[in-house]
Structure formats: structure tokens, C-alpha cells
XYZ file of C-alpha atoms in Angstrom:
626
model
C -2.379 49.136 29.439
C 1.067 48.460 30.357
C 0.588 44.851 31.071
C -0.741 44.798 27.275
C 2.046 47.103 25.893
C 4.947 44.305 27.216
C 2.989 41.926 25.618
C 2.382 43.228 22.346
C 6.123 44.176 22.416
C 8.842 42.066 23.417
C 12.016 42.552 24.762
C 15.203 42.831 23.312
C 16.227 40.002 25.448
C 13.278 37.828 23.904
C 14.633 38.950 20.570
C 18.067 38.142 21.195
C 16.798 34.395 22.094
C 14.716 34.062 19.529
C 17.455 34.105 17.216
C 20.003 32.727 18.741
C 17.344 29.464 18.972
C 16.959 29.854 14.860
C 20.297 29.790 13.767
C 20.889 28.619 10.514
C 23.583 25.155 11.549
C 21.038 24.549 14.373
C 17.926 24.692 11.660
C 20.097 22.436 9.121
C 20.431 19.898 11.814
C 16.568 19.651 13.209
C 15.558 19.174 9.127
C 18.131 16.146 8.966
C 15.066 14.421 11.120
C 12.105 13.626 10.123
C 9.029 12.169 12.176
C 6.661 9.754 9.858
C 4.166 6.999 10.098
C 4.635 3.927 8.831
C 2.934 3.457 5.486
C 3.033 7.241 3.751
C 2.620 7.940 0.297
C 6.079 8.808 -1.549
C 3.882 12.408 -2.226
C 4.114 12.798 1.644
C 7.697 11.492 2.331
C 8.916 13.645 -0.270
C 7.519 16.779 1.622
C 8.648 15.710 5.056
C 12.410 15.867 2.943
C 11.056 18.870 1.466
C 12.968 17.540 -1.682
C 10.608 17.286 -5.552
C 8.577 14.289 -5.944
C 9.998 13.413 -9.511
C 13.890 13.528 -7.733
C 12.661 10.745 -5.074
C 11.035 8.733 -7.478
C 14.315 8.597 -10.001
C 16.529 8.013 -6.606
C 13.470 5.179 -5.876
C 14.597 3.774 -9.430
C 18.296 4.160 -9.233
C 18.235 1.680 -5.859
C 15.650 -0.819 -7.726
C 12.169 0.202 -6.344
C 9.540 0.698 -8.710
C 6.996 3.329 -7.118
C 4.645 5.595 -8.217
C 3.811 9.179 -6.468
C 0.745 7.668 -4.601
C 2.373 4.492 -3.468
C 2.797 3.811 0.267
C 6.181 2.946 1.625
C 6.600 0.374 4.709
C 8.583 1.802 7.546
C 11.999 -0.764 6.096
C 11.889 1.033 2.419
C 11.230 4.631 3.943
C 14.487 4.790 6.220
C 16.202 3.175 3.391
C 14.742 6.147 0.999
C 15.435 8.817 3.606
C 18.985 7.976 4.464
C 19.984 8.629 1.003
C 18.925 12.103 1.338
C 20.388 12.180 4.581
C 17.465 11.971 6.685
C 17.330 10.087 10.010
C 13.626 8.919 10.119
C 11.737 9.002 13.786
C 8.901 6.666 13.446
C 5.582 8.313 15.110
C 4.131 6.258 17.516
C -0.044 6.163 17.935
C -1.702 8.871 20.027
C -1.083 8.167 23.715
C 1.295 5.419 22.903
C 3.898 7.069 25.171
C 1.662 6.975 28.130
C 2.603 3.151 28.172
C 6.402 4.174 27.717
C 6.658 6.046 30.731
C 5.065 2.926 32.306
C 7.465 0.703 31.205
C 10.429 2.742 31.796
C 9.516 2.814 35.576
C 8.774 -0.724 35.631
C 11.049 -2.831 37.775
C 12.732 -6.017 34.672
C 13.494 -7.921 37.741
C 9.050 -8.803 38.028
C 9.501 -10.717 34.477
C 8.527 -13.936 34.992
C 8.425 -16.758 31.803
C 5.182 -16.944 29.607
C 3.418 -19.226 26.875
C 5.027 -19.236 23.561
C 2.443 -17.768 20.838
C 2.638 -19.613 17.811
C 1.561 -19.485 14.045
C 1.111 -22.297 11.981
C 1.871 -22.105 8.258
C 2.038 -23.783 5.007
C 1.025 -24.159 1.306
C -2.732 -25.249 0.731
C -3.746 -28.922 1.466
C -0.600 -29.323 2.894
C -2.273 -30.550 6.366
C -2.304 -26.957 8.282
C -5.888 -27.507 9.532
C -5.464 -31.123 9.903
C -2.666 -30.797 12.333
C -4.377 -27.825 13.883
C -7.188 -30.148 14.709
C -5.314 -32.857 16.025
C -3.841 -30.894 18.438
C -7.061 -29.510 19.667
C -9.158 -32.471 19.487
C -5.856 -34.485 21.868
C -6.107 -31.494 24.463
C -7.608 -33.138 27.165
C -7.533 -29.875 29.740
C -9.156 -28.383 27.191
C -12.435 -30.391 28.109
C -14.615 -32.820 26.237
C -13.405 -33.762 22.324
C -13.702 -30.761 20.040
C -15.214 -28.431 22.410
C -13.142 -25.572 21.780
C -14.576 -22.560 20.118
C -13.991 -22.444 16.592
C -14.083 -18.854 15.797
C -12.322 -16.958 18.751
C -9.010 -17.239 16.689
C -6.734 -18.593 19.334
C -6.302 -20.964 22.018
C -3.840 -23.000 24.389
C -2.872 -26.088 24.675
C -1.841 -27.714 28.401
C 0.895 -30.084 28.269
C 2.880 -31.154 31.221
C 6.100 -29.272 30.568
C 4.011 -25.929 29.823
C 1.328 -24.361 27.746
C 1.609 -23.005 24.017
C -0.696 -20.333 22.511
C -1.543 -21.061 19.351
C -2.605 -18.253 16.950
C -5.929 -19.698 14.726
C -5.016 -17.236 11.295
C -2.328 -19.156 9.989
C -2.743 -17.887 6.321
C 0.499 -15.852 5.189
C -1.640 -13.028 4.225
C -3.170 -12.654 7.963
C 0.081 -13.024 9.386
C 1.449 -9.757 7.185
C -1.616 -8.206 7.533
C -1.042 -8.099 11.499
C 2.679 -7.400 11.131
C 2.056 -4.350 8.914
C 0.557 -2.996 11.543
C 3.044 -3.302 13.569
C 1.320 -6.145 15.637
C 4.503 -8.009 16.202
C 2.369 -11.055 18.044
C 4.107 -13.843 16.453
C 6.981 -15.498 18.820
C 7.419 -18.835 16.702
C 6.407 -20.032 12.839
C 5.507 -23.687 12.414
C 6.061 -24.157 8.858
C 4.065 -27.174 7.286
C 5.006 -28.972 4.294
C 3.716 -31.797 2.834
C 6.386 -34.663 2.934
C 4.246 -36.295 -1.088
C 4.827 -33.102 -2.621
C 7.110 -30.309 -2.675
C 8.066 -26.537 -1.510
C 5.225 -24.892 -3.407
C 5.231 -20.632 -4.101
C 3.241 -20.314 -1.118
C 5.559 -21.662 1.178
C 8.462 -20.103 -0.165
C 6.231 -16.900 0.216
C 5.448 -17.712 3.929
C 9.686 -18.282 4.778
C 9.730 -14.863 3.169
C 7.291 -13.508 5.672
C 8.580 -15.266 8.365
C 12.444 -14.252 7.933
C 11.157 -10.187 7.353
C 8.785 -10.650 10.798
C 12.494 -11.996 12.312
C 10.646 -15.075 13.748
C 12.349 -18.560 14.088
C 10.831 -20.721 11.553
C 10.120 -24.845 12.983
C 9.781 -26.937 9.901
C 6.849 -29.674 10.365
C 7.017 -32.181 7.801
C 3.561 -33.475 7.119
C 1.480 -36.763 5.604
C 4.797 -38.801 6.440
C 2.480 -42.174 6.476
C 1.591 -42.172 2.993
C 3.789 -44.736 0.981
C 4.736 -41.982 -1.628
C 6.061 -39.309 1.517
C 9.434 -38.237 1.056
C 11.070 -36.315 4.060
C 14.995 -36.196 2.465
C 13.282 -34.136 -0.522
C 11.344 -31.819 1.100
C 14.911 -31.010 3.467
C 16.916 -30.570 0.048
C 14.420 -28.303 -1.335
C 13.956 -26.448 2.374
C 17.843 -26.415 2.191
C 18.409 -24.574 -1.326
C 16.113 -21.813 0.168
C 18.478 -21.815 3.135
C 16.338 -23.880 5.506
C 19.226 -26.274 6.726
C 17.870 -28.980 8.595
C 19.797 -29.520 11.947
C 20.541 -33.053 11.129
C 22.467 -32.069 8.576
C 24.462 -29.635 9.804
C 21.697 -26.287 10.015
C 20.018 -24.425 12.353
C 16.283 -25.429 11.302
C 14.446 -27.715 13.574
C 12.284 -29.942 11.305
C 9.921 -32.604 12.804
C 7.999 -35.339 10.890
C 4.694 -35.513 11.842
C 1.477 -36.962 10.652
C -2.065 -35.437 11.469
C -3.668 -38.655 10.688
C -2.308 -40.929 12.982
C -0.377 -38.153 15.618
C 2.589 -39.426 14.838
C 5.580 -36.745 15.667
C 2.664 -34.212 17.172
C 4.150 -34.872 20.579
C 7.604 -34.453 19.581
C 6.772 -30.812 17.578
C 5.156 -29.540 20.641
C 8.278 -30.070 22.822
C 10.265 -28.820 20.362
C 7.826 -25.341 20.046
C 8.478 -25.183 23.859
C 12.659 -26.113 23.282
C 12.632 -23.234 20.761
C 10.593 -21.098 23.442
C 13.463 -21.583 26.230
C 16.020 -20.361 23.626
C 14.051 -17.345 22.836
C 13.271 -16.580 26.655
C 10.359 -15.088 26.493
C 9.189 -13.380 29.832
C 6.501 -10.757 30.320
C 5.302 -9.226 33.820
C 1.913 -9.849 34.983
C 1.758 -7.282 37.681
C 0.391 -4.342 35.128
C -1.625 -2.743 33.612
C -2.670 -5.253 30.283
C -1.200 -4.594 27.243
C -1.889 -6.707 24.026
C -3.261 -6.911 20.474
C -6.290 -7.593 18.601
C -6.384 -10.896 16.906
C -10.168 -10.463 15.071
C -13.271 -8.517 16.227
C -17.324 -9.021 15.214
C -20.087 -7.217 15.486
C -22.672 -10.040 17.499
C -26.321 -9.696 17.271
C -26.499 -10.144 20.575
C -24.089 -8.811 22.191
C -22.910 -5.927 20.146
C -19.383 -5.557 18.897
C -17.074 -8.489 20.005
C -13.040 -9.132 20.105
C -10.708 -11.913 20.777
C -7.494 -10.308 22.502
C -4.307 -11.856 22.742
C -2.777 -9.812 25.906
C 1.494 -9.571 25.559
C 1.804 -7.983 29.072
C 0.665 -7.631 32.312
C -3.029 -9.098 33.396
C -6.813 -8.306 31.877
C -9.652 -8.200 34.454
C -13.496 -7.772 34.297
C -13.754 -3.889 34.829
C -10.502 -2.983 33.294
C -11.103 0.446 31.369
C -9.175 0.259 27.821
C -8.566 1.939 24.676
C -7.995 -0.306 21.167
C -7.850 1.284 18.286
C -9.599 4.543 18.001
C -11.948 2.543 20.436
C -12.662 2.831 24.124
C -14.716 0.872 26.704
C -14.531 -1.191 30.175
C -14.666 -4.727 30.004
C -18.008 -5.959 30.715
C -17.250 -10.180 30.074
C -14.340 -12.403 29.474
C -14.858 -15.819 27.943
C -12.065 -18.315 27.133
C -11.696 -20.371 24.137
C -14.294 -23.197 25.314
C -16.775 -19.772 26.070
C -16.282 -20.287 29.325
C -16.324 -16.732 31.811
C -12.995 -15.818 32.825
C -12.188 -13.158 34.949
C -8.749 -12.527 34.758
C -5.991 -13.748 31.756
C -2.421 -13.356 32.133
C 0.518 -12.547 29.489
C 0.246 -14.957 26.140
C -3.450 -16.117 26.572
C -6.327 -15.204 24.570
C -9.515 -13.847 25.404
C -12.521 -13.200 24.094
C -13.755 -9.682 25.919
C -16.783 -7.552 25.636
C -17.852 -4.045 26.578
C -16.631 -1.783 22.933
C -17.912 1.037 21.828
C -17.122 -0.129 18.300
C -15.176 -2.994 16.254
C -12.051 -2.678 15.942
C -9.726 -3.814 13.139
C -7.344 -6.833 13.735
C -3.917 -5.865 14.771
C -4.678 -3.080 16.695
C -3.191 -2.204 20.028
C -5.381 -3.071 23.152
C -4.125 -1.296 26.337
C -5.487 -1.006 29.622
C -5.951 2.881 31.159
C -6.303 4.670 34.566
C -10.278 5.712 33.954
C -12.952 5.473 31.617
C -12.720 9.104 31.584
C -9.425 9.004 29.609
C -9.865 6.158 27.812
C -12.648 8.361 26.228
C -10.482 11.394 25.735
C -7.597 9.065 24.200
C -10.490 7.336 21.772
C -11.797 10.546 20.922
C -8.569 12.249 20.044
C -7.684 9.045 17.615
C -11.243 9.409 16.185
C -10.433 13.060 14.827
C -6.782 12.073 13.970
C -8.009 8.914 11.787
C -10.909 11.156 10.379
C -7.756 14.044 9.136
C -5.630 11.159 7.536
C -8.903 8.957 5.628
C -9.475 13.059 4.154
C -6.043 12.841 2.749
C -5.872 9.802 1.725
C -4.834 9.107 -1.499
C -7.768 7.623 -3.412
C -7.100 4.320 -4.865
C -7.317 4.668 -8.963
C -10.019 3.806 -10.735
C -10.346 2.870 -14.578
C -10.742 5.875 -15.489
C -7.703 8.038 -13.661
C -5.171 5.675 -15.255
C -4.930 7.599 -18.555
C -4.472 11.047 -16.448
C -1.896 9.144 -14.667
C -0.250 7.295 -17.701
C 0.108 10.961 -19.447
C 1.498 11.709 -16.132
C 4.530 9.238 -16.266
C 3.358 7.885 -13.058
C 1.985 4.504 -14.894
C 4.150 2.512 -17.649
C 1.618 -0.900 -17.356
C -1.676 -1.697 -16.358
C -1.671 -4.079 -13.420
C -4.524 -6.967 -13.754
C -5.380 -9.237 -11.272
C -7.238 -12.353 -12.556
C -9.490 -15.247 -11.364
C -11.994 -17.328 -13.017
C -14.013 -20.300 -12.779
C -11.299 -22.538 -14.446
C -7.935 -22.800 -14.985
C -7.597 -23.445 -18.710
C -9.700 -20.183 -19.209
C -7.905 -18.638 -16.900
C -4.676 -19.398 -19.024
C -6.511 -18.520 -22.396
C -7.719 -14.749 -21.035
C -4.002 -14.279 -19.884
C -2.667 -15.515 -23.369
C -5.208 -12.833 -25.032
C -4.192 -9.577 -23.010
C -0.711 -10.148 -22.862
C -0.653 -9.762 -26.475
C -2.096 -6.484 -26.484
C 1.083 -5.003 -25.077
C 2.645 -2.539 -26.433
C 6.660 -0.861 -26.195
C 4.387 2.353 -24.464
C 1.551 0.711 -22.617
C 1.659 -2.944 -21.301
C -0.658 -5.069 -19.443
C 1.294 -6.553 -16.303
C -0.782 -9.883 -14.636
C 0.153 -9.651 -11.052
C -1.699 -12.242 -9.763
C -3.966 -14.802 -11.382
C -6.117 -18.250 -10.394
C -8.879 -20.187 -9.884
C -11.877 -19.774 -7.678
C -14.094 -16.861 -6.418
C -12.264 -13.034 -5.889
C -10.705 -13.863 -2.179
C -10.372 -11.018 0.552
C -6.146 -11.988 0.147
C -7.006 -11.054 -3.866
C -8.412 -7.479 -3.025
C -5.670 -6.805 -0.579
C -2.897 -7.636 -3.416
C -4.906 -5.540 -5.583
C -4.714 -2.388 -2.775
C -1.184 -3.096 -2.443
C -0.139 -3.107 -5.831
C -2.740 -0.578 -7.263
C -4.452 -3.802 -9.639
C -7.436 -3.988 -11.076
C -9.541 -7.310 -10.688
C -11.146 -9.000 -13.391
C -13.755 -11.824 -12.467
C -14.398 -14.400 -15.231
C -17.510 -16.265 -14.541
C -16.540 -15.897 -10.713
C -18.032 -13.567 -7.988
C -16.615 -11.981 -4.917
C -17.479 -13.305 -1.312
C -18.633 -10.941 1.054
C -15.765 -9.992 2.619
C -14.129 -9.234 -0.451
C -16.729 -7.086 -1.365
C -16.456 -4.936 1.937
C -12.538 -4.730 1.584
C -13.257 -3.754 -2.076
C -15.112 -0.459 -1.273
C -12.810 0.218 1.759
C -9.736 0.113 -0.405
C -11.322 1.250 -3.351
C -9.842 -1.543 -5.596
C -11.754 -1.603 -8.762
C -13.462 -5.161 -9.561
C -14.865 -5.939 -13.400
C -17.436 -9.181 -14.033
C -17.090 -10.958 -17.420
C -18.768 -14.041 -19.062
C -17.445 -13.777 -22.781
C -13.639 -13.722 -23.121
C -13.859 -11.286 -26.000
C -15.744 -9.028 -23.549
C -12.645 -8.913 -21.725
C -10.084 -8.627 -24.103
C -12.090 -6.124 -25.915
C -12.542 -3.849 -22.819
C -8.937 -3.650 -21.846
C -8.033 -3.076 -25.616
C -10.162 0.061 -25.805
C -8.537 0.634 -22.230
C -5.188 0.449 -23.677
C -5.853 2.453 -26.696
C -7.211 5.417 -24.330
C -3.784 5.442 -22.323
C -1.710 5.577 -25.041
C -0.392 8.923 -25.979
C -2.253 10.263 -29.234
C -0.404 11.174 -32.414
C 0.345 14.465 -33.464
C -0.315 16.028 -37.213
C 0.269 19.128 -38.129
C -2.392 20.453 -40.353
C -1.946 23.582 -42.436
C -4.581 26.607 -42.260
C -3.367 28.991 -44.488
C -0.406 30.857 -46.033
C 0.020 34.881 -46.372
C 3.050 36.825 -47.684
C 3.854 40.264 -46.446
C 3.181 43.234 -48.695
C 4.148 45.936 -46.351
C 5.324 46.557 -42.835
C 2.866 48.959 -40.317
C 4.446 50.836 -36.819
C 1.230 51.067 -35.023
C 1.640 52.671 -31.374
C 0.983 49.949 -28.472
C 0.996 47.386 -30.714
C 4.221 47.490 -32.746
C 5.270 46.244 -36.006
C 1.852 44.616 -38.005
C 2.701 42.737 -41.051
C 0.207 44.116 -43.871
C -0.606 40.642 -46.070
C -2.629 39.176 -48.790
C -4.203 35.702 -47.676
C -3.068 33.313 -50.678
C -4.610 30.472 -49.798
C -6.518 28.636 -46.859
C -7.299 31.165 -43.785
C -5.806 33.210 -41.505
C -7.396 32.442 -37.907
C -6.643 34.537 -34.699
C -5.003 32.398 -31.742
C -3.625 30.037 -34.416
C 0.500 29.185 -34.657
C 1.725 30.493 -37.022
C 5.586 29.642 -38.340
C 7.387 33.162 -40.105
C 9.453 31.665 -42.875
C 12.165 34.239 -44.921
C 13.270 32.623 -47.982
C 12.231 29.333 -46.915
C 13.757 29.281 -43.724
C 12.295 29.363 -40.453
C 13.043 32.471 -38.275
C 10.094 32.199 -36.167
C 7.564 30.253 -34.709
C 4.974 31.399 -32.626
C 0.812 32.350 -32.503
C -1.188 35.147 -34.207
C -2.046 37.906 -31.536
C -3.742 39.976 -32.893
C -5.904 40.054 -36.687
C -7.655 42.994 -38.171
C -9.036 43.882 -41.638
C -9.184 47.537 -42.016
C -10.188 48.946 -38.270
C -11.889 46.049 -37.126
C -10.970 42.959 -35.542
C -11.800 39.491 -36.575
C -11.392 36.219 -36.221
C -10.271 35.079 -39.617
C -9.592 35.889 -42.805
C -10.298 33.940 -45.623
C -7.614 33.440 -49.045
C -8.091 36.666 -51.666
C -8.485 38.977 -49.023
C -5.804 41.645 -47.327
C -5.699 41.717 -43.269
C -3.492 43.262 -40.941
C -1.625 40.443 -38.337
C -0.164 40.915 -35.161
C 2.267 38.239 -33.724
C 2.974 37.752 -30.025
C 6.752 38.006 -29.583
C 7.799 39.189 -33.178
C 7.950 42.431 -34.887
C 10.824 41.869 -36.944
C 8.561 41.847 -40.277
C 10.265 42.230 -43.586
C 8.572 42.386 -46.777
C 7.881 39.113 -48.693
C 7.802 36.887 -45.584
C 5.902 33.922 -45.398
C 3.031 33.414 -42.897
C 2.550 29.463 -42.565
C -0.652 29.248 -39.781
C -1.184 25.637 -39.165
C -2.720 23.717 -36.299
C -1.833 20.430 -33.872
C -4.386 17.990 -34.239
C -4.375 14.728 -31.605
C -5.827 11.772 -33.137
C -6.083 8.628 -31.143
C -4.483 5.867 -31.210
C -5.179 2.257 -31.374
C -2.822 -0.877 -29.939
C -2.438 -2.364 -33.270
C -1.407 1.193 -34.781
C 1.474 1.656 -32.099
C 2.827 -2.185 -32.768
C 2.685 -1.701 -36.305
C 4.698 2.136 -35.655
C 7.516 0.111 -33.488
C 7.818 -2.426 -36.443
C 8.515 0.570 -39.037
C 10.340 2.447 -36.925
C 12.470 -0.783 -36.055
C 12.664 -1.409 -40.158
């Protein structure tokens, strides 16, 4: 009983700590810090700040970002948002992440030895990626017989006598952001290709974007320089107004002319990939435990669920217990890029390994344990963490939540994503719904082009909250999956007018109705009643229309408004009713007033929303600009 009594009652000293820990400068200074994953909704960041979620959006606004309350923020935008509130953001790392921390505090820098550049290879479409991709495999001779190399693993080396480069086999812009966004920072070099018989298109302008935000050096390879119409000095002027300064002329940019036809230059861009490596340094230690990331995964018929890692640090061995993911398991296999079975890979080479309990999503962390045992507890732990944030998630929005969020102020256009089977009616359906803007309600085309919906399509769509319309096209199956994952709404059409009148009737929905005021009924006061509990009743006569209980009612004294307000209460004789119709004498009641005078007005009226159409709210703005 004692024992229980100290327990149940604590000490003055405990007291006395207790607030000398919560004192009010010390509080102040623990809220000025804030710990947040990357990629939180602006709803969530502005309750970490504990500030309203209409004051961060305007402050969003005032610095030039256009966001809405359920649009995530990359780690960049919220420190950016934060510090102008005065918050110091703490990014939170992934359960068990600082196991690995410790690790690497303790670990001796002096065991770094050098390792294999990892490289990405990027470009514009037919601009030669895969044919210079496929040069250099097919003239890697270590690699084994001619075109041996296994297509799908996603990466593989290439031996050459002054080292070996790992190159990375997703060199689409959209993988390479994909990976980075979740914070797989794999990348140590970007080979940019461009086409030396055409010019810097929008999609390599997009990939320097990507490149300079990952911080990787960009080498410029300057492709299809056999072709009589190739012209390298154009393609470094246009390189150079983006700020790509060729070294030659006075820059930083290595560029190399190459040609994956006839191999010209290849030899000389892979020494330079390895020149750019020794400036960069790179060094990883291979004594420890494997650390790396996951550059794809599949789910084998045979073999059950299937990844290709690309390990950063230390060495991978047949047995290893490891966690990726929210996934566990020991490595049962290793096969290199030719299939072969490996049993051990070093820092910058790529594996295929199996042995998962699951697949796991590309660009997430691989890292080798102590035991199975807590390699399970770890998995497990992420597998109830992931299951709390996909119930919070903010659902993507569908057609129909846009009006609730237009009358919200949360949407001011309708983003539209659009493909179809051919570019001229591609042009015509975005000709036909731009015109349906209006100065409330807009239609904004994010995105549009030629060919079946695209996986990259459905992820734009996720990112910027779009809606896909398909003319005469249809998804591919991977679109389709990342479609219900992300819960990006996709619409078929074969008739243009379909289309047009679909998003027209969509329109018309979101915009705000109009409001009429519609009279009921006027009254005039014949004689004031003091009724106990209730207060002053106005005794009318009903001269015209009706007198309806719960209606507004507007109290006008020679002409003039004096009060506006709704009918409370409505009797004729002792009983109440619900309305009274014109001829007839009733008692009213009105909530807030009792100031009644004899010969006041009662004007009851109603507010009645009729919808709107686009053509209606173009033809208001022209008579309200006349």
C-alpha cells in the first residue's frame, strides 16, 4: 500500500521538475522544430506549424507556389515553406534507418577504397539513347558472347582496361525522378544524348532540369554525327543558352561526339565517364554490412518475387539477412547481368537477388541486418507504419469531388491531361475545351500527345491532380495498375463532341450558381403583443402571397430596412402553423427582433440557386464588362 501510495502521488521534487522541464521559452523553442517526411500534404505541414491551412496556402501564393490543401510538398519546397514561419524542419528518416547511422559513425573513412562510377544515360526520344546503349553492350567483350547480357535486370557493367562503369538501364527522365523522389540518390554521373540533325527538344531541356536538381554532373554526348545533315556547333549553342558551356569554348561541360552506328567517339565518352569519375572521387568500403537501392523488382512465376539491386556500400553475399522496403528476407541466389550465379558483389555493381517475402517498389532502400529475426521485426514494424499513413492518405479527387472542392476555393481550373490516336485530333479536342473557359472556372491542359495513356502520363496526372482523357487510345497495363494505385481518374472517348460535351456539363456543375431572391409574401403590422417567453409578436394581416415559418423575412419602416432576419415563430389564434396564406390575420415571431411598431412591413422572401451554364457566365462577364 505504500509502494502504491508514492506512486499514485508524486513528490514535490517530481513536481518541481516537471515544471521547470515545461517552461514556457524552453516550449517556444522545441515548437520552432518540426520533424516531417518528405512528401506531406500542405493539410499536414500546416499542423506540424500548428498555424491555419488557408494562412499557409496565401504565404504558398505570396512566394509563387500554386498549391492546394491536399497537395504534397517535396522535402526542397517544405523547408522553404517552414522557414518563413520560422520553423527549422528535421527530415524523418525510415524506421530503423538509424541502425545504419550508428554503423557508419563507428566505421573507420580510412577502409574507403575507389568504386565503379554508376551512370544514367539520357536524352529526348529517337535521339540514339538505346542505340548507344547497345553499342556499348554488344562491344563488351568481358561481358561474354555478342548480346548476351540480360535485357531486363536494369543494369550492368562494362570492363574496360582503365576500370569498370555501371551503367543504370532506366534512362527515361521520369524513372530517374521517380528514384530521386524517393530519396534514392543512385545516380553519380548523367550522360546527356542529343541528336547532332536536330535540336535541344522539351525533353532534354526537362532532363538538364532533373539532372541540375539531383546535383549530378551532366556529360553531353552528341549523337548521329555521321549523317551529312549532323551539326555539332548547333547543338553546343543551343546546350550553351541553357547554360551547358561546352569546355572547348570556354565551359565546364564535357561534350563528346559520338556515333552509335559506326562507334565512333564511344571509346572516347567512356574515358571521359571514368575522367569525370576521378574528379568526383567516389569511394565506398567493402568491408560491411551491404547497403544499396532497388533499381526494379518482379514477381517471377517461377521463382516468386524478384529484384535487381544496385548495392552503394559494403559487400552482398548468398545468406545475407536484409530488410528493403517494408520487406524482409535472406538471400537465397545472386545472378549477374549475363544470369550467371554470383555469390558475392561489391560497392557499384548490380545484382539480381532472390529470397523476398514480397516485391518491393523501385527506389527503395536495401540494407543488410544482424538476423533474420530482426529483419522481421524491422519489416513488420514498416508494415503497420505504411498501413497508418495509406489510412490517411489523402484520396486523389475524382470527377465528382471537384465541385465540393471548387466551392471550396481549393480549385480555380480543371487540370486535363490528353492523348489520342493522332495529333491533328489531338490539337482539334484542345482547341474545343479551351474555349469553354470561363473568368471563374477554366480548363488548364497540362500535358497532351500522341499514343496510348503511358505509366509517365498517370504519374503527371498524380502529381498534378489531372484528369486523363483517352481519345480513341487505351492505357497499357502498367498504366492501368498505377491508375488505381494513385487513384488518377482516366475517361475513354471516340466522338469529340462526347468530350467536349462532358467537360461542358463538368464545367457548368463547378461553377457557382446564381442567386434570386424570390418574394413570398408581404404583411403589415396592425398591433404589437408582449407575450411572456416569447416577447414582442407583431399582430398582422397577410396582404398578399404567404407567410411561411423558417422563411427570411426583411422588417421594412417606411420603406427602409431596419431588419433582416427569419420568422421564428407563426401562430394564428393559439395554434401554430406553418403558413399563412394573403386575407388572413396571424401572429409572427422573429428571431432577434422585438422592436415591432405599428404599420411595419413584413417582406418574407426566399434564396433560390439556379444553375449555371458556361455560356451564361461568358455572356455575364461581357455585360458586366459593358
Amino acid at each position: 500500500r505504500k509502494s502504491l501510495a508514492r506512486i499514485e502521488t508524486p513528490s514535490p521534487k517530481l513536481k518541481r521538475r516537471k515544471l521547470k522541464a515545461h517552461r514556457p521559452g524552453e516550449e517556444e523553442e522545441e515548437r520552432k522544430v518540426i520533424r516531417v517526411s518528405e512528401f506531406i500534404s500542405v493539410a499536414e505541414l500546416a499542423q506540424q506549424m500548428d498555424v491555419n491551412t488557408s494562412t499557409l496556402i496565401a504565404k504558398c501564393l505570396e512566394m509563387g507556389l500554386v498549391v492546394s490543401i491536399n497537395q504534397r510538398l517535396d522535402m526542397d519546397t517544405i523547408v522553404m515553406v517552414a522557414d518563413e514561419f520560422g520553423f527549422e524542419v528535421e527530415p524523418l528518416a525510415e524506421y530503423a534507418e538509424d541502425i545504419l547511422d550508428e554503423e557508419e559513425e563507428e566505421e573507420d573513412r580510412s577502409l574507403s577504397v575507389p568504386r565503379p562510377p554508376v551512370v544514367t544515360v539520357m536524352g529526348h526520344v529517337d535521339h540514339g539513347k538505346t542505340s548507344l546503349l547497345d553499342y556499348i553492350r554488344n562491344s563488351n567483350i568481358i561481358a561474354g558472347e555478342k548480346g548476351g547480357i540480360t535485357q531486363h535486370i536494369g543494369a550492368y557493367e562494362v570492363q574496360l582496361e582503365e576500370g569498370k562503369i555501371t551503367f543504370l538501364d532506366t534512362p527515361g527522365h521520369e524513372a530517374f525522378t521517380a528514384m530521386r523522389a524517393r530519396g534514392a540518390q543512385v545516380t553519380d554521373i548523367v550522360v546527356l544524348v542529343v541528336a547532332a540533325d536536330a535540336h535541344v527538344m522539351p525533353q532534354t531541356v526537362e532532363a538538364i532540369d532533373h539532372a541540375r536538381a539531383a546535383g549530378v554532373p551532366i556529360i553531353v554526348a552528341i549523337n548521329k554525327v555521321d549523317l551529312p545533315t549532323a551539326n555539332p556547333d548547333r547543338i553546343r549553342q543551343e546546350l550553351a543558352d541553357r547554360g551547358l558551356l561546352a569546355e572547348e569554348w570556354g565551359g565546364k561541360t564535357m561534350m563528346v561526339e559520338v556515333s552509335a552506328k559506326t562507334g565512333q567517339g564511344v571509346d572516347k565518352l567512356l574515358e571521359t565517364i571514368l575522367l569525370q569519375a576521378e574528379i568526383l572521387e567516389l569511394e565506398a568500403n567493402p568491408d560491411k554490412k551491404a547497403k544499396g537501392t532497388i533499381i526494379e523488382a518482379k514477381l517471377d512465376k517461377g521463382r516468386g518475387p524478384m529484384a535487381t539491386v544496385l548495392v552503394k556500400e559494403g559487400t552482398l553475399r548468398v545468406g545475407d539477412p536484409f530488410v528493403t522496403g517494408v520487406y524482409s528476407g535472406r538471400v537465397r541466389g545472386m545472378f549477374d547481368e549475363r544470369g550467371s550465379s554470383v555469390d558475392e558483389a561489391g560497392p557499384a555493381v548490380p545484382v539480381q537477388i532472390l529470397g523476398l517475402d514480397g516485391v518491393p517498389q523501385a527506389g527503395d532502400s536495401f540494407f543488410v541486418v544482424a538476423s533474420e529475426q530482426q529483419a522481421r521485426s524491422i519489416s513488420q514494424k514498416r508494415q503497420l507504419l505504411n498501413r497508418e499513413q495509406e489510412y490517411r492518405k489523402v484520396k486523389r479527387p475524382a470527377l465528382t469531388d471537384l465541385a465540393q472542392q471548387i466551392r471550396e476555393g481549393e480549385v480555380k481550373q480543371l487540370p486535363l491531361i490528353i492523348k489520342g490516336d493522332v495529333d491533328g485530333s489531338v490539337e482539334a479536342l484542345s482547341d474545343s475545351l479551351m474555349q469553354l473557359s470561363s473568368e471563374e472556372v477554366g480548363v488548364n491542359i497540362i500535358h497532351r500527345g500522341v499514343g496510348a495513356v503511358s505509366e509517365s502520363d498517370v504519374l503527371l496526372a498524380a502529381a498534378s491532380n489531372a484528369i486523363i482523357i483517352g481519345f480513341n487510345v487505351r492505357p497499357d497495363v502498367r498504366a492501368r495498375e498505377v491508375a488505381a494505385q494513385e487513384q488518377v481518374s482516366i475517361r475513354f472517348y471516340q466522338i469529340i463532341y462526347d468530350v467536349v460535351k462532358d467537360v461542358k456539363a463538368l464545367l457548368s456543375g463547378l461553377l457557382a450558381p446564381q442567386l434570386e431572391e424570390k418574394t413570398l409574401g408581404i404583411a403589415s403590422v396592425r398591433q404589437v403583443f408582449r407575450v411572456p417567453k416569447l416577447g414582442a409578436i407583431g399582430g398582422c394581416f397577410v396582404q398578399s402571397g404567404v407567410v411561411r415559418r423558417g422563411a427570411a423575412v426583411r422588417v421594412l419602416r417606411d420603406n427602409v430596412t431596419v431588419y433582416e432576419g427569419s420568422i421564428s415563430s407563426l401562430r394564428r389564434f393559439k395554434e401554430d402553423v406553418k403558413e399563412v396564406p394573403a386575407g388572413y390575420e396571424c401572429g409572427v415571431g422573429i428571431q432577434g427582433f422585438s422592436d415591432f411598431k405599428v404599420n411595419d412591413i413584413f417582406e418574407v422572401f426566399e434564396i433560390v440557386e439556379t444553375p449555371r451554364q458556361i455560356d451564361q457566365a461568358k455572356s455575364d462577364h461581357r455585360n458586366l464588362q459593358d
